[in-house]
PDB file of C-alpha atoms in Angstrom:
ATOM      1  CA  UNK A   1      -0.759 -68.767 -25.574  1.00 74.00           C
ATOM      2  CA  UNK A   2      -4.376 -67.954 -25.156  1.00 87.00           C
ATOM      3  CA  UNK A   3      -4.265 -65.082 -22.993  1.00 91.00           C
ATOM      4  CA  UNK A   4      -1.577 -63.537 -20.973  1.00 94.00           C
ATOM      5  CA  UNK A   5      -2.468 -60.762 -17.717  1.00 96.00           C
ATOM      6  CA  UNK A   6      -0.516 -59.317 -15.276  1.00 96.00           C
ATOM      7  CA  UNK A   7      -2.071 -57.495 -12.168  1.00 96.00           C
ATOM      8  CA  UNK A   8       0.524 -55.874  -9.822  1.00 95.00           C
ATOM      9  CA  UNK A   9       2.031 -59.572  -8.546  1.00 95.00           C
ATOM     10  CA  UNK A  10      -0.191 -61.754 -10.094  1.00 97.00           C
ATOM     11  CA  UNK A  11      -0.592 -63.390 -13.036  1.00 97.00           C
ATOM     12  CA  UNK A  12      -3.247 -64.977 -14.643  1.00 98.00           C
ATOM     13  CA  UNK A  13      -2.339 -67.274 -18.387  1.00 97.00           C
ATOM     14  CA  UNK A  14      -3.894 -69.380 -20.353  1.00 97.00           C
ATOM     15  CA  UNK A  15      -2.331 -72.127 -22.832  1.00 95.00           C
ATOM     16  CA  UNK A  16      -2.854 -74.923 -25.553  1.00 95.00           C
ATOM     17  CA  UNK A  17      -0.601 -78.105 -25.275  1.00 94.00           C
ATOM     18  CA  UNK A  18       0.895 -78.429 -28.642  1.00 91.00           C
ATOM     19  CA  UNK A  19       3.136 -80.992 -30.974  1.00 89.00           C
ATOM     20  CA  UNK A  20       3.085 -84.453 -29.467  1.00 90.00           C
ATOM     21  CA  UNK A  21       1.606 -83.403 -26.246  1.00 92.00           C
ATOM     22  CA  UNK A  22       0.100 -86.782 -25.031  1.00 91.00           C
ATOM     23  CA  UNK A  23       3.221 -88.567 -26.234  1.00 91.00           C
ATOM     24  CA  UNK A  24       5.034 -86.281 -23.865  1.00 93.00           C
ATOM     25  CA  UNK A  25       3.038 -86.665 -20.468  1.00 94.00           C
ATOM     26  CA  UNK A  26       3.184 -90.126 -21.102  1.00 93.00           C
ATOM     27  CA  UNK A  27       6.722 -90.503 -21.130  1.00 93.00           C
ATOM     28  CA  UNK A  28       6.681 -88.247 -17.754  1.00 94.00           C
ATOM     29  CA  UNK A  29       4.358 -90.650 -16.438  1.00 94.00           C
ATOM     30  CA  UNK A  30       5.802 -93.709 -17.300  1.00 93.00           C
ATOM     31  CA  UNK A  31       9.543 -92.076 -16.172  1.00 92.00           C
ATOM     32  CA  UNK A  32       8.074 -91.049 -12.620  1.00 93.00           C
ATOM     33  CA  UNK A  33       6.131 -94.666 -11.919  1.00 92.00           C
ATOM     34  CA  UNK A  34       8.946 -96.544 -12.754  1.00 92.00           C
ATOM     35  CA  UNK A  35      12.547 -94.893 -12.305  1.00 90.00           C
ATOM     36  CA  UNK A  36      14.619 -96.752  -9.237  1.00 91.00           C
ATOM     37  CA  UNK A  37      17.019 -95.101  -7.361  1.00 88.00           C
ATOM     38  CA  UNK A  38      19.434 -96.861  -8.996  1.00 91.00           C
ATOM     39  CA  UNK A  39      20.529 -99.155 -11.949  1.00 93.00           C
ATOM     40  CA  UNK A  40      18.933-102.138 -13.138  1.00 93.00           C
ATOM     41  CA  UNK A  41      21.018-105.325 -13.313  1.00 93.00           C
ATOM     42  CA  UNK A  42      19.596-108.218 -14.832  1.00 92.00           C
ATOM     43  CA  UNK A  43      19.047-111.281 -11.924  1.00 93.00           C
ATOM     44  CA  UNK A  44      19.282-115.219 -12.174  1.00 91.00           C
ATOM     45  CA  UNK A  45      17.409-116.449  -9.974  1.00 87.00           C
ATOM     46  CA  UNK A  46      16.855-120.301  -9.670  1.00 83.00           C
ATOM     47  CA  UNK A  47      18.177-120.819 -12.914  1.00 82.00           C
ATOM     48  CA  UNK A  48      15.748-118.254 -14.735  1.00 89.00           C
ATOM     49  CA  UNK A  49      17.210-115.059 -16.773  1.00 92.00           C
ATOM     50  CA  UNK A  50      15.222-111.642 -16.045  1.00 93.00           C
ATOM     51  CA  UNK A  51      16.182-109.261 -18.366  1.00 93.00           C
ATOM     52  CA  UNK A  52      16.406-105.740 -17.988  1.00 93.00           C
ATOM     53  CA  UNK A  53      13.672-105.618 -20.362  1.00 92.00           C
ATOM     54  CA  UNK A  54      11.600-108.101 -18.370  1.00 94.00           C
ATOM     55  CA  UNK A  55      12.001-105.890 -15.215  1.00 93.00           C
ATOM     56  CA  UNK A  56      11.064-102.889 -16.262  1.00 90.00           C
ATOM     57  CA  UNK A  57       8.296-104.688 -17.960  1.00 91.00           C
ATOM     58  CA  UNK A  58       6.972-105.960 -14.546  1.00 93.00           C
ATOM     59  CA  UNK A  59       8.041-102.646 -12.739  1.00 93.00           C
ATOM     60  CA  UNK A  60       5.581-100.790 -14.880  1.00 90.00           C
ATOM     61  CA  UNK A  61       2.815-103.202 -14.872  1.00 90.00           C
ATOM     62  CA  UNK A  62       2.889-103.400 -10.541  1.00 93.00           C
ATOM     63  CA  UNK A  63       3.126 -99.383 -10.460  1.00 92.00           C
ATOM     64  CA  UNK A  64       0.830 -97.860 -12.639  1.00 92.00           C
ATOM     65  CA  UNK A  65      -2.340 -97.226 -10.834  1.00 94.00           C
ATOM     66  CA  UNK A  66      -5.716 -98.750 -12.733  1.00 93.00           C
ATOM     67  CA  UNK A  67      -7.904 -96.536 -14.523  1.00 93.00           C
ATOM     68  CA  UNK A  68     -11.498 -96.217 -12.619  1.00 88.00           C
ATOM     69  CA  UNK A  69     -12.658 -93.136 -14.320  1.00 82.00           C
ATOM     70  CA  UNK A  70     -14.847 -89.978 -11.998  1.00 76.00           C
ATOM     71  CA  UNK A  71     -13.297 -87.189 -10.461  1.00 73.00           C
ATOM     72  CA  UNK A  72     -11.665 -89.075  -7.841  1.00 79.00           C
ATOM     73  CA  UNK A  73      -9.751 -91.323 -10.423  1.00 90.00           C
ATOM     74  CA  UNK A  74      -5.992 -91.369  -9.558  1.00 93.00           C
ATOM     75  CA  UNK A  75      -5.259 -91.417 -12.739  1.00 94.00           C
ATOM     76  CA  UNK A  76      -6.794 -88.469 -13.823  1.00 94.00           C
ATOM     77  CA  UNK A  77      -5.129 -86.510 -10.917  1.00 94.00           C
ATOM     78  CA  UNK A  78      -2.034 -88.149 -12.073  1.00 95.00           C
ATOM     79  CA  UNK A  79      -2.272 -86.736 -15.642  1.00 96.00           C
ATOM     80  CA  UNK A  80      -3.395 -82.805 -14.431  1.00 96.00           C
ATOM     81  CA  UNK A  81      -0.326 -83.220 -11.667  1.00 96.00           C
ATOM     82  CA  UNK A  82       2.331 -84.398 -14.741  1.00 96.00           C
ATOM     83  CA  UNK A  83       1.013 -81.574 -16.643  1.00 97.00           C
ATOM     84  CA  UNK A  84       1.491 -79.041 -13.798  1.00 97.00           C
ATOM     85  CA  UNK A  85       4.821 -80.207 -13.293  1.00 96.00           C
ATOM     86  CA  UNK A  86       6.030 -79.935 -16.728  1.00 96.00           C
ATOM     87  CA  UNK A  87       4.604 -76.683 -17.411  1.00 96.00           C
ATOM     88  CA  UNK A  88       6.616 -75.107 -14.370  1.00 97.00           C
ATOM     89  CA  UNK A  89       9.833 -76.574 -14.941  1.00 97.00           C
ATOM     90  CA  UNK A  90       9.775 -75.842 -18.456  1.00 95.00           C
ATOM     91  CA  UNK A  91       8.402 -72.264 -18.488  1.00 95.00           C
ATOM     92  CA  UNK A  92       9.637 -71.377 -14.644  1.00 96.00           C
ATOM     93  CA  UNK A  93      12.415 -73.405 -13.881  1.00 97.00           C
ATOM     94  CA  UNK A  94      10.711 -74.730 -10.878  1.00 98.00           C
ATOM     95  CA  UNK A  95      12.521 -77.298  -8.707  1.00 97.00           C
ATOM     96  CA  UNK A  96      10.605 -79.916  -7.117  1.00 95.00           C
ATOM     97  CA  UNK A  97      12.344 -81.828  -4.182  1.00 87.00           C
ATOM     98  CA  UNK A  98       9.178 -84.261  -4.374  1.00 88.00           C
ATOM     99  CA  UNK A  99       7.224 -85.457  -6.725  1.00 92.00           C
ATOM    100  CA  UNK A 100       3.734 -86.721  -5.064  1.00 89.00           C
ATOM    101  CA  UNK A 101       3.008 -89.242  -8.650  1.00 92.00           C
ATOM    102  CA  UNK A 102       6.333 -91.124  -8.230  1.00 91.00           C
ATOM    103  CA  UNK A 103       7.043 -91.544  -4.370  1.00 86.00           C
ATOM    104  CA  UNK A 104       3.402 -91.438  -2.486  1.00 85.00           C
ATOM    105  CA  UNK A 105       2.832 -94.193  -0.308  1.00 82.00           C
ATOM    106  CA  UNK A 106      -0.097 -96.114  -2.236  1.00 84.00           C
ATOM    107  CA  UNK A 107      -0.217 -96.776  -5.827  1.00 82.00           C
ATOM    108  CA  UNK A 108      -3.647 -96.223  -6.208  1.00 81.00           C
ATOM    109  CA  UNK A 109      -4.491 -93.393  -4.176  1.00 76.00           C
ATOM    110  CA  UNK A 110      -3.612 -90.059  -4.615  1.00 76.00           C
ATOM    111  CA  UNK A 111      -0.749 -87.948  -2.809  1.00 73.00           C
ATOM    112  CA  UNK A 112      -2.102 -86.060  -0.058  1.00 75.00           C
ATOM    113  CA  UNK A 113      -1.740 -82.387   1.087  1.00 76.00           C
ATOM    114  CA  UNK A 114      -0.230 -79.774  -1.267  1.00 89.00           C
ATOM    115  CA  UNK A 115      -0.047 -81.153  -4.993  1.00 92.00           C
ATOM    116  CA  UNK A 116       3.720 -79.667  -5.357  1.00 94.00           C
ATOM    117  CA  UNK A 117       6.185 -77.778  -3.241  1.00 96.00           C
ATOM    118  CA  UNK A 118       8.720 -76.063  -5.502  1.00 97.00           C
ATOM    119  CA  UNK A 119      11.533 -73.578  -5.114  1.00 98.00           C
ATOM    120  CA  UNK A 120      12.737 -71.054  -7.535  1.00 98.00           C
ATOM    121  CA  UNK A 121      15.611 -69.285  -7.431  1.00 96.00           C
ATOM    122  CA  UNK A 122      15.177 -65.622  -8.589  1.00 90.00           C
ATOM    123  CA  UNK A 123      16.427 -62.063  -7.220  1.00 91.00           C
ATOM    124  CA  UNK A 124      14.661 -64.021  -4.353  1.00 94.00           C
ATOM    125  CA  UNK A 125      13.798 -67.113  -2.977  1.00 97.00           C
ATOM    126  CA  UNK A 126      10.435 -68.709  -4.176  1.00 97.00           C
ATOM    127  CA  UNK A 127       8.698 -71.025  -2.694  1.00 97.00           C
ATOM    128  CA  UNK A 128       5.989 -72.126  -5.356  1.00 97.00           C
ATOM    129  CA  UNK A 129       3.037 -74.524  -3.834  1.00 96.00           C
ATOM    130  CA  UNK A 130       0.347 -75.891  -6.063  1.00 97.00           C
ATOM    131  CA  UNK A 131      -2.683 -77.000  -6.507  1.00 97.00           C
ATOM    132  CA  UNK A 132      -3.491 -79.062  -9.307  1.00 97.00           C
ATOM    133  CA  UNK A 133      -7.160 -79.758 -10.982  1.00 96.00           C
ATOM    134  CA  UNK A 134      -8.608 -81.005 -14.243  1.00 96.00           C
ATOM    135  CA  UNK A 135     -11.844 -80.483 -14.940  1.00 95.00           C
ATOM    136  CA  UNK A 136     -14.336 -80.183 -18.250  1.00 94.00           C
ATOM    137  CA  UNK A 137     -17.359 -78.439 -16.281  1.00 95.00           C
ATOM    138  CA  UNK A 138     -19.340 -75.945 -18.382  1.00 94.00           C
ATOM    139  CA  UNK A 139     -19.323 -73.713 -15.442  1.00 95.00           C
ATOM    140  CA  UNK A 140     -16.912 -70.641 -15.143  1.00 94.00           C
ATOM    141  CA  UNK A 141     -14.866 -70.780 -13.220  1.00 97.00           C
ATOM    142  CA  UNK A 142     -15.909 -74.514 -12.320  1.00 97.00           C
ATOM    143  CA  UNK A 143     -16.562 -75.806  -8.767  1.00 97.00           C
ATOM    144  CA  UNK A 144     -13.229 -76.749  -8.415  1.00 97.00           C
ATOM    145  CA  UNK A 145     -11.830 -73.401  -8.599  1.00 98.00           C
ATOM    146  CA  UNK A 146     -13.941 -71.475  -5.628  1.00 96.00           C
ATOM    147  CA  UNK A 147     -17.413 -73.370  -4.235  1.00 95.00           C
ATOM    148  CA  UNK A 148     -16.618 -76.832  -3.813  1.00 94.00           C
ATOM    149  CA  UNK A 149     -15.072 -78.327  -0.230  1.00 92.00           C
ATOM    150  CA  UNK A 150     -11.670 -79.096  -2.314  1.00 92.00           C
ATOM    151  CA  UNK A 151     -11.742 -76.437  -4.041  1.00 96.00           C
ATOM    152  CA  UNK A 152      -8.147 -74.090  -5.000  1.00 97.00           C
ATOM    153  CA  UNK A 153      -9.310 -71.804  -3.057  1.00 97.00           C
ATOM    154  CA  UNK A 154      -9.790 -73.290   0.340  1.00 94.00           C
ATOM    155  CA  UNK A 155      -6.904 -75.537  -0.153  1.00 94.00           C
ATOM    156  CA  UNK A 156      -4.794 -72.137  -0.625  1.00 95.00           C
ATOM    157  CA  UNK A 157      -6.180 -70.530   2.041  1.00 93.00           C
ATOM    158  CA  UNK A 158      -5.682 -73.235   4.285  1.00 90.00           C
ATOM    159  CA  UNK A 159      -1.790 -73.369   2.910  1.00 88.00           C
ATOM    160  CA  UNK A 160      -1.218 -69.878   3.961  1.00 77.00           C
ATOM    161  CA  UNK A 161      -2.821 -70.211   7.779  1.00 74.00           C
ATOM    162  CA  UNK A 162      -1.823 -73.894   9.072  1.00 70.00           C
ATOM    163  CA  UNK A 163       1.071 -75.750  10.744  1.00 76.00           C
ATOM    164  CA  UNK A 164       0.915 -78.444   8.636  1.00 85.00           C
ATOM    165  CA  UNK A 165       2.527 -76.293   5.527  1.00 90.00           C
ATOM    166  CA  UNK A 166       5.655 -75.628   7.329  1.00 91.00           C
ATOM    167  CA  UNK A 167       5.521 -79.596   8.353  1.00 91.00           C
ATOM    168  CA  UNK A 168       5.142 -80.484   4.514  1.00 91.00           C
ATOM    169  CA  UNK A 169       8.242 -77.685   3.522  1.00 93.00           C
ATOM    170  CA  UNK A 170      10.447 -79.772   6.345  1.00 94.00           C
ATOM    171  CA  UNK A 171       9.340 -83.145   5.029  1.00 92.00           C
ATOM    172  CA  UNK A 172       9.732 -82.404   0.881  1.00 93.00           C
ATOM    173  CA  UNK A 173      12.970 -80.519   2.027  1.00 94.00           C
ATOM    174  CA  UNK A 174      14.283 -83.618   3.649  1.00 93.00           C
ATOM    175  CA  UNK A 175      13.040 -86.047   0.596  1.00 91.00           C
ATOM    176  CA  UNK A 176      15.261 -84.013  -1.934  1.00 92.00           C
ATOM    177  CA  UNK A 177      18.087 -85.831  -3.618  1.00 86.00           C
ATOM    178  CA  UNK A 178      20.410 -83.463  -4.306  1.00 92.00           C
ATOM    179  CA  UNK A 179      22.472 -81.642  -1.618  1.00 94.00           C
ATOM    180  CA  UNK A 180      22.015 -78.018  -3.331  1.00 95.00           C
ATOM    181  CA  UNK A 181      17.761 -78.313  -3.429  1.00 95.00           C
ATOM    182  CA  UNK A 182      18.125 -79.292  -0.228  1.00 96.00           C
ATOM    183  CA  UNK A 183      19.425 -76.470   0.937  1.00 96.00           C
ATOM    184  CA  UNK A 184      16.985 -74.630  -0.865  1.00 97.00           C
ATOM    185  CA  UNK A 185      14.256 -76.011   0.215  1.00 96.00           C
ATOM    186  CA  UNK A 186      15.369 -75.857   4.078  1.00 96.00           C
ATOM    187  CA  UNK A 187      16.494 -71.984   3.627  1.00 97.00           C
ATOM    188  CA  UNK A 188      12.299 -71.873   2.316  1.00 96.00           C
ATOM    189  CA  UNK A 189      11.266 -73.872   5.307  1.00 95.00           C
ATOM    190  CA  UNK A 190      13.014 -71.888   7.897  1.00 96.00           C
ATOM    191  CA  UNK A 191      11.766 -68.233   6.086  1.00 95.00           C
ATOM    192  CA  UNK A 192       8.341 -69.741   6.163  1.00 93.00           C
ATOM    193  CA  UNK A 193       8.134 -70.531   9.416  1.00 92.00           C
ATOM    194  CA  UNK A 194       9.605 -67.254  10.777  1.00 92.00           C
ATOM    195  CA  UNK A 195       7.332 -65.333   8.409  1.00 91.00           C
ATOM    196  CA  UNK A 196       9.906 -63.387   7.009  1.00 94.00           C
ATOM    197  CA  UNK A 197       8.002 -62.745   3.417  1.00 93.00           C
ATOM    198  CA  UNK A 198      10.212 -59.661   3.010  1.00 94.00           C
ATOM    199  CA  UNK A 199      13.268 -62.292   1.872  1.00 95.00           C
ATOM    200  CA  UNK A 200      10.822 -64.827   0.771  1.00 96.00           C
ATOM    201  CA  UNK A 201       8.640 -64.645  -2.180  1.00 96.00           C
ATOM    202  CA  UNK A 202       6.058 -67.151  -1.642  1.00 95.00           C
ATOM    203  CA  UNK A 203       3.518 -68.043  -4.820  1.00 97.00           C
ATOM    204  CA  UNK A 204       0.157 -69.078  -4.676  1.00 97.00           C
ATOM    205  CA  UNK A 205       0.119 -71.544  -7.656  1.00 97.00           C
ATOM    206  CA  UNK A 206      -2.983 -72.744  -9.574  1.00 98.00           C
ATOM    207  CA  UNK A 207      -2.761 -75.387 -12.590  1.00 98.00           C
ATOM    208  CA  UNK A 208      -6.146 -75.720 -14.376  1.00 98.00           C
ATOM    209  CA  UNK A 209      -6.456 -78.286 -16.623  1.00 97.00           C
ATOM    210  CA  UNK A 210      -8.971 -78.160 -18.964  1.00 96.00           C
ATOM    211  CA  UNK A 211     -10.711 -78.349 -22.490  1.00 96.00           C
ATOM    212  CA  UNK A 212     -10.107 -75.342 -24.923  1.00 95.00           C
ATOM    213  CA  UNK A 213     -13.774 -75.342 -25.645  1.00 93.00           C
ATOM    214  CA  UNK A 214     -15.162 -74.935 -22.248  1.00 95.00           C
ATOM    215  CA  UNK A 215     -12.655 -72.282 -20.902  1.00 96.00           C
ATOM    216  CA  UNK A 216     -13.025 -68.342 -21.349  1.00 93.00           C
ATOM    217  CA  UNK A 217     -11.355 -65.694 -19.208  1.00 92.00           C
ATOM    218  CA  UNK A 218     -13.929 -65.838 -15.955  1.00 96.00           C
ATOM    219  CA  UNK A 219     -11.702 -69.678 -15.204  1.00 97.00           C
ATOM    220  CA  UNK A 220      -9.513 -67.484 -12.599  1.00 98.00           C
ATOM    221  CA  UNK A 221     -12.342 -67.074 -10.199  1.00 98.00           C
ATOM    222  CA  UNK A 222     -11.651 -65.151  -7.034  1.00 97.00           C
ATOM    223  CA  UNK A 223      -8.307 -65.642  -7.503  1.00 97.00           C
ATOM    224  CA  UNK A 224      -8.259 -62.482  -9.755  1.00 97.00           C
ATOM    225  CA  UNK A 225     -11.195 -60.774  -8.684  1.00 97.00           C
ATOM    226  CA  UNK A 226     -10.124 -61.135  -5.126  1.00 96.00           C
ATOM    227  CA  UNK A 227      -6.423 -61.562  -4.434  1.00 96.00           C
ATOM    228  CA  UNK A 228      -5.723 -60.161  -1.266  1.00 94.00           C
ATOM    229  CA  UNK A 229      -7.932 -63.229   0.148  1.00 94.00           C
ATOM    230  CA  UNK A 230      -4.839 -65.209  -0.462  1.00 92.00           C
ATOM    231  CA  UNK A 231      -2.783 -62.841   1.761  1.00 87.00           C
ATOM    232  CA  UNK A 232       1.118 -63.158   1.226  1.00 84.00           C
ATOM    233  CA  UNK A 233       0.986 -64.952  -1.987  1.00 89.00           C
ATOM    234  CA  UNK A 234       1.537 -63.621  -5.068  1.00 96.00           C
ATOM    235  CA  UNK A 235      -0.893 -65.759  -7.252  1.00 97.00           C
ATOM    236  CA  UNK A 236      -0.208 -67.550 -10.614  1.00 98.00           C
ATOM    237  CA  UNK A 237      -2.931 -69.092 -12.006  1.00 98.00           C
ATOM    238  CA  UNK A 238      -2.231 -71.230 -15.079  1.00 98.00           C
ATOM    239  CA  UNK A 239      -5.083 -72.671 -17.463  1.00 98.00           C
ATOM    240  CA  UNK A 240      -3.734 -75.888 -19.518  1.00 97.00           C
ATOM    241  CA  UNK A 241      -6.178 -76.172 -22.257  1.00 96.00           C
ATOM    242  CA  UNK A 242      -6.644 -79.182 -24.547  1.00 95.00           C
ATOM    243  CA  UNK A 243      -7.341 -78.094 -28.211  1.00 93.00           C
ATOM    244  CA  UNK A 244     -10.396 -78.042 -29.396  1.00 85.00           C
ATOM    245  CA  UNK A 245     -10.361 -80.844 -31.824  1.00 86.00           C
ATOM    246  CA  UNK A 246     -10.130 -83.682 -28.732  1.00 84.00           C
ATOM    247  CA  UNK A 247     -13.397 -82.214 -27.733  1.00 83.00           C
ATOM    248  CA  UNK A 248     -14.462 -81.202 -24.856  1.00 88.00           C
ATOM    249  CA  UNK A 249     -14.860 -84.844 -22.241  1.00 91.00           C
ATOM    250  CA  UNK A 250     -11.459 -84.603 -20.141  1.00 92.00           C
ATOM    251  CA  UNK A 251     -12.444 -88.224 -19.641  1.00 92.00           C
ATOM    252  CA  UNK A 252     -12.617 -88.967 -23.172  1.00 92.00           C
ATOM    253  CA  UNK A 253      -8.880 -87.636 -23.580  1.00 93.00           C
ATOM    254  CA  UNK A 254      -7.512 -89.460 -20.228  1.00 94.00           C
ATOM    255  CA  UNK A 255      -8.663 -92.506 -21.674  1.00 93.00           C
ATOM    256  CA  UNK A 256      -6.687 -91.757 -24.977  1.00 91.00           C
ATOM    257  CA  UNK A 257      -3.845 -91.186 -23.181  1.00 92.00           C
ATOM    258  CA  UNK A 258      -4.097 -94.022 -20.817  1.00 92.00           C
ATOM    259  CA  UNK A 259      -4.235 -96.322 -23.770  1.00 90.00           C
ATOM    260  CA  UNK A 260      -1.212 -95.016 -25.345  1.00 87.00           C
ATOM    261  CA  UNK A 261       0.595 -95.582 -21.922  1.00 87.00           C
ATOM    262  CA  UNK A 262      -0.282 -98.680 -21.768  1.00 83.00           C
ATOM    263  CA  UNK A 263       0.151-100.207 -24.885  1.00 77.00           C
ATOM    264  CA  UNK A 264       3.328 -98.799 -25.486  1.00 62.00           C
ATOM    265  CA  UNK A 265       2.965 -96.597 -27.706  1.00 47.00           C
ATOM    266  CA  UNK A 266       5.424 -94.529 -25.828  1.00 45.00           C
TER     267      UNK A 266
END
């Protein structure tokens, strides 16, 4: 933990990945692009064995996307939204009906609309949505925070004023596979719609992925020096630093970790 603040609803922390970080978002990744819905059964076909082995060999090598580097690599989205996931289930127990990296519709492009739809279940309801970015400007808070068209913040203001939210609840609701999260997630949808925050806690989520020698405590942008812009949400901002010693490229460590992924070193 770098730094830890809490201001009435909101909370604003920064952290360092430790241990075998890279090894562990790499399994993540690999888990997501290639798990099936069910079993694998080695086939004969025409006369030739495939192996489990040899299946999930070809599985991963048709579903994970190419590496193309930039800021509109999805790859690099990839490894800030596999970070963002594992930091909320691990530290907040959030339950994600759908998971964007393993079930969007093209391999190489990125999911679109909100980054993650979670529930939590607490003394009440959460409905957690996310926005996910990695980036290793100098700046503070970088563009991608408050100024640029993509930015957190007019992607989370946009969440919290258009139709399409309560269309994306519905549609991760009904993508679940498990009866119980489905139910959660429709019980979220319907206290969305109706507006009823007073039963429905609804958080404003920010995962900031970035280098440990570029970030200092100005990262959280207007979302702590101007909350109430958000309206109903209760904002929790969470920087994802990577130590010091790996420098301070993102695309430098992406390419790292793409290597290891690859090669199976994982």
């Amino acid at each position: 933990m770098i730094s830890e603040e809490v201001i009435g609803d909101h909370r604003y922390n920064a952290w360092v990945v430790k241990g075998n970080w890279q090894d562990e978002i790499a399994k993540q990744y690999r888990n997501l692009r290639t798990s099936t819905r069910f079993p694998i059964e080695p086939i004969c076909l025409d006369g030739l064995e495939f192996s489990v082995e040899v299946i999930k060999e070809r599985i991963a090598a048709n579903t994970t996307p190419e590496r193309k580097g930039g800021n509109f690599d999805v790859v690099r989205s990839d490894f800030g939204e596999v970070i963002s996931y594992m930091a909320l289930e691990q530290v907040y127990s959030t339950q994600f009906g759908y998971k964007s990296v393993r079930d969007r519709e093209l391999i190489q492009l990125p999911g679109r609309g909100i980054d993650g739809v979670g529930v939590e279940v607490a003394d009440k309801l959460r409905l957690v949505m996310t926005e996910t970015k990695v980036s290793h400007d100098n700046r503070t808070p970088p563009p991608v925070v408050d100024s640029q068209r993509d930015s957190m913040r007019n992607q989370h203001i946009g969440h919290n004023t258009e139709d399409n939210t309560c269309k994306k609840i519905w549609d991760v609701a009904r993508k679940t596979t498990t009866a119980e999260l489905q139910s959660l997630f429709f019980k979220a949808a319907l206290l969305f719609e109706d507006r009823k925050f007073d039963v429905l806690d609804v958080v404003t989520c920010c995962v900031l992925v970035r280098p440990q020698a570029v970030h200092n405590g100005n990262d959280f942008g207007t979302f702590r020096s101007s909350p109430a812009d958000f309206d109903h949400g209760k904002i929790r901002f969470l920087v994802v630093c990577i130590p010091s010693e790996y420098g301070n490229n993102i695309e430098l460590v992406i390419d790292e970790w793409y290597r290891m992924l690859n090669e199976g070193e994982v």
